[in-house]
Amino acid sequence: MGKRLTQIATRTGDDGTTGLGDNTRVPKDHLRVRAMGDVDELNSHIGVLLCEELPPDARELLVEIQHQLFNLGGELSIPGFELLKAEAVLALDEALAEYNATLPRLEEFILPAGNRAAAQAHVCRTVARRAERAVVALGAQDTVREAPRHYLNRLSDLMFVLARVFNRMNGGDDVYWKSERMARDAG
């Protein structure tokens, strides 16, 4: 692939519109642009997560996820185009099964906390949920394949599981919500 960007500051968006991959222009607050932006933000947060000390297998998985999110964003930018393949969703299902098998069963809700890697994974989880909601909203008004929605749904689940995995690095644990029920049961 040749160089695609020759100029970053084009000023073509000064009128409040942006160009899609099919060369159409839409308002910057269009549902398609919002979905693309949320996916881009998610990818950026995963980039921040990759700055942390992580197990090599998790690092490799997250890098692959970044590439797939770029595919997803590209697909959203070109209405009717397919870039995100079903195999990408299957890969998340497999990773979920693999990492979930290493964790104890949840007994209570956990807080989005712990070490920095786990906390950042929780940020990624919440941004993935927002991106999923944006894709659902777009799908209510325009044709969107199922794969992007499925991918974001699985990814948010995976980020929750990875947060639990990351909290267990170096002997840590989940940070549990102090509910009234837990307090009663402990007393």
XYZ file of C-alpha atoms in Angstrom:
187
model
C 0.000 0.000 0.000
C 1.364 3.384 -0.957
C 1.346 6.447 1.225
C -2.227 7.613 1.605
C -1.919 10.799 3.636
C -0.026 13.579 1.970
C -1.491 16.455 3.948
C -3.051 16.396 7.426
C -4.377 19.964 7.703
C -6.620 20.085 4.618
C -9.096 22.616 6.043
C -11.889 20.769 4.222
C -13.556 20.090 7.568
C -13.767 23.736 8.534
C -17.400 23.750 7.359
C -18.360 21.094 9.955
C -18.265 18.149 7.564
C -15.873 15.264 7.119
C -15.141 12.887 4.286
C -15.982 9.204 4.412
C -13.934 6.531 2.693
C -16.288 6.556 -0.288
C -15.619 10.306 -0.790
C -19.046 11.412 0.458
C -19.140 14.232 2.984
C -21.278 14.114 6.106
C -21.694 16.354 9.160
C -19.087 15.695 11.834
C -21.863 14.777 14.275
C -23.293 12.113 11.931
C -23.925 8.773 13.664
C -21.384 7.098 11.369
C -18.690 9.605 12.342
C -19.545 9.208 16.031
C -19.173 5.426 15.757
C -15.862 5.823 13.927
C -14.652 8.246 16.596
C -15.583 5.932 19.456
C -13.742 3.039 17.778
C -10.720 5.305 17.250
C -10.812 6.375 20.899
C -10.999 2.733 21.974
C -7.985 1.906 19.836
C -6.087 4.809 21.424
C -6.933 3.602 24.934
C -5.640 0.155 24.039
C -2.447 1.897 22.912
C -2.175 3.404 26.399
C -2.764 -0.033 27.934
C 0.085 -1.392 25.814
C 2.440 1.031 27.614
C 2.046 -1.099 30.746
C 3.983 -4.248 31.679
C 1.790 -7.043 30.335
C 2.156 -10.777 29.773
C 3.538 -11.368 26.258
C 0.445 -13.304 25.121
C -1.870 -10.490 26.244
C 0.358 -7.912 24.532
C 0.240 -9.874 21.270
C -3.548 -10.178 21.539
C -3.988 -6.447 22.158
C -1.813 -5.527 19.176
C -3.947 -7.779 16.967
C -7.081 -6.142 18.417
C -5.698 -2.730 17.450
C -5.359 -3.910 13.857
C -8.893 -5.300 13.881
C -10.252 -2.049 15.324
C -8.568 -0.227 12.464
C -10.389 -2.606 10.098
C -13.635 -1.930 11.941
C -13.130 1.830 11.665
C -12.353 1.474 7.982
C -15.499 -0.549 7.460
C -17.566 2.092 9.228
C -15.994 4.790 7.060
C -17.082 3.097 3.820
C -20.816 2.326 3.889
C -21.521 -1.156 2.562
C -17.882 -2.293 2.699
C -16.568 -5.308 4.658
C -13.160 -5.208 6.326
C -13.783 -6.874 9.700
C -14.033 -10.618 9.155
C -16.028 -13.157 11.179
C -12.698 -14.772 12.141
C -11.897 -11.670 14.192
C -14.983 -12.232 16.352
C -14.089 -15.916 16.688
C -10.569 -14.970 17.842
C -12.099 -12.883 20.648
C -14.357 -15.789 21.645
C -11.308 -18.046 21.848
C -9.341 -15.514 23.894
C -12.306 -15.066 26.241
C -12.512 -18.812 26.848
C -8.753 -19.096 27.368
C -8.385 -16.237 29.844
C -11.673 -16.862 31.653
C -10.578 -20.447 32.373
C -7.704 -19.105 34.496
C -9.915 -16.989 36.763
C -11.929 -17.833 39.872
C -15.680 -17.485 39.646
C -16.997 -14.040 40.507
C -18.834 -13.912 43.831
C -19.606 -10.200 43.793
C -19.342 -7.168 41.555
C -15.864 -5.758 41.136
C -14.811 -2.142 40.907
C -12.959 -0.817 37.860
C -9.753 -0.573 39.858
C -6.601 -2.378 40.900
C -3.258 -1.917 39.245
C -2.763 0.521 36.342
C -3.060 -2.151 33.643
C -6.328 -3.442 35.082
C -7.746 0.050 35.526
C -6.832 0.928 31.924
C -8.420 -2.326 30.715
C -11.621 -1.211 32.456
C -11.420 2.140 30.637
C -11.100 0.180 27.381
C -14.126 -1.911 28.403
C -16.301 1.143 28.952
C -15.195 2.818 25.720
C -15.899 -0.451 23.867
C -19.440 -0.402 25.279
C -19.889 3.198 24.113
C -18.581 2.300 20.662
C -20.995 -0.629 20.577
C -23.899 1.690 21.446
C -22.801 4.058 18.668
C -22.729 1.189 16.143
C -26.188 0.058 17.299
C -27.520 3.610 16.888
C -25.991 3.808 13.412
C -27.510 0.419 12.530
C -30.958 1.720 13.453
C -30.631 4.349 10.703
C -28.298 2.774 8.155
C -27.128 -0.646 7.086
C -24.332 -1.985 9.266
C -23.169 -5.591 9.246
C -23.435 -7.641 12.445
C -19.687 -8.268 12.767
C -18.787 -4.769 14.068
C -21.469 -4.949 16.766
C -20.484 -8.509 17.717
C -16.794 -7.608 17.792
C -17.307 -4.657 20.137
C -19.594 -6.688 22.400
C -17.026 -9.479 22.723
C -14.192 -7.011 23.102
C -15.824 -5.279 26.058
C -16.259 -8.687 27.723
C -12.640 -9.559 26.979
C -11.399 -6.283 28.455
C -13.293 -7.090 31.680
C -11.662 -10.518 31.798
C -8.223 -9.091 31.003
C -8.637 -6.536 33.796
C -9.128 -9.457 36.182
C -6.087 -11.209 34.728
C -3.961 -8.070 35.022
C -5.050 -7.544 38.643
C -3.663 -11.004 39.426
C -0.224 -10.186 38.085
C 2.297 -10.142 40.929
C -0.174 -11.699 43.382
C -2.955 -9.104 43.237
C -6.703 -9.676 43.142
C -9.954 -8.070 42.051
C -11.197 -5.013 43.926
C -14.611 -6.025 45.198
C -17.595 -3.751 45.690
C -18.461 -3.497 49.384
C -22.138 -4.292 49.125
C -24.545 -4.524 52.012
C -25.061 -8.228 51.237
C -21.338 -8.961 51.491
C -21.152 -7.098 54.798
C -24.133 -9.098 56.144
C -22.718 -12.422 54.953
C -19.315 -11.678 56.498
C -20.808 -10.675 59.868
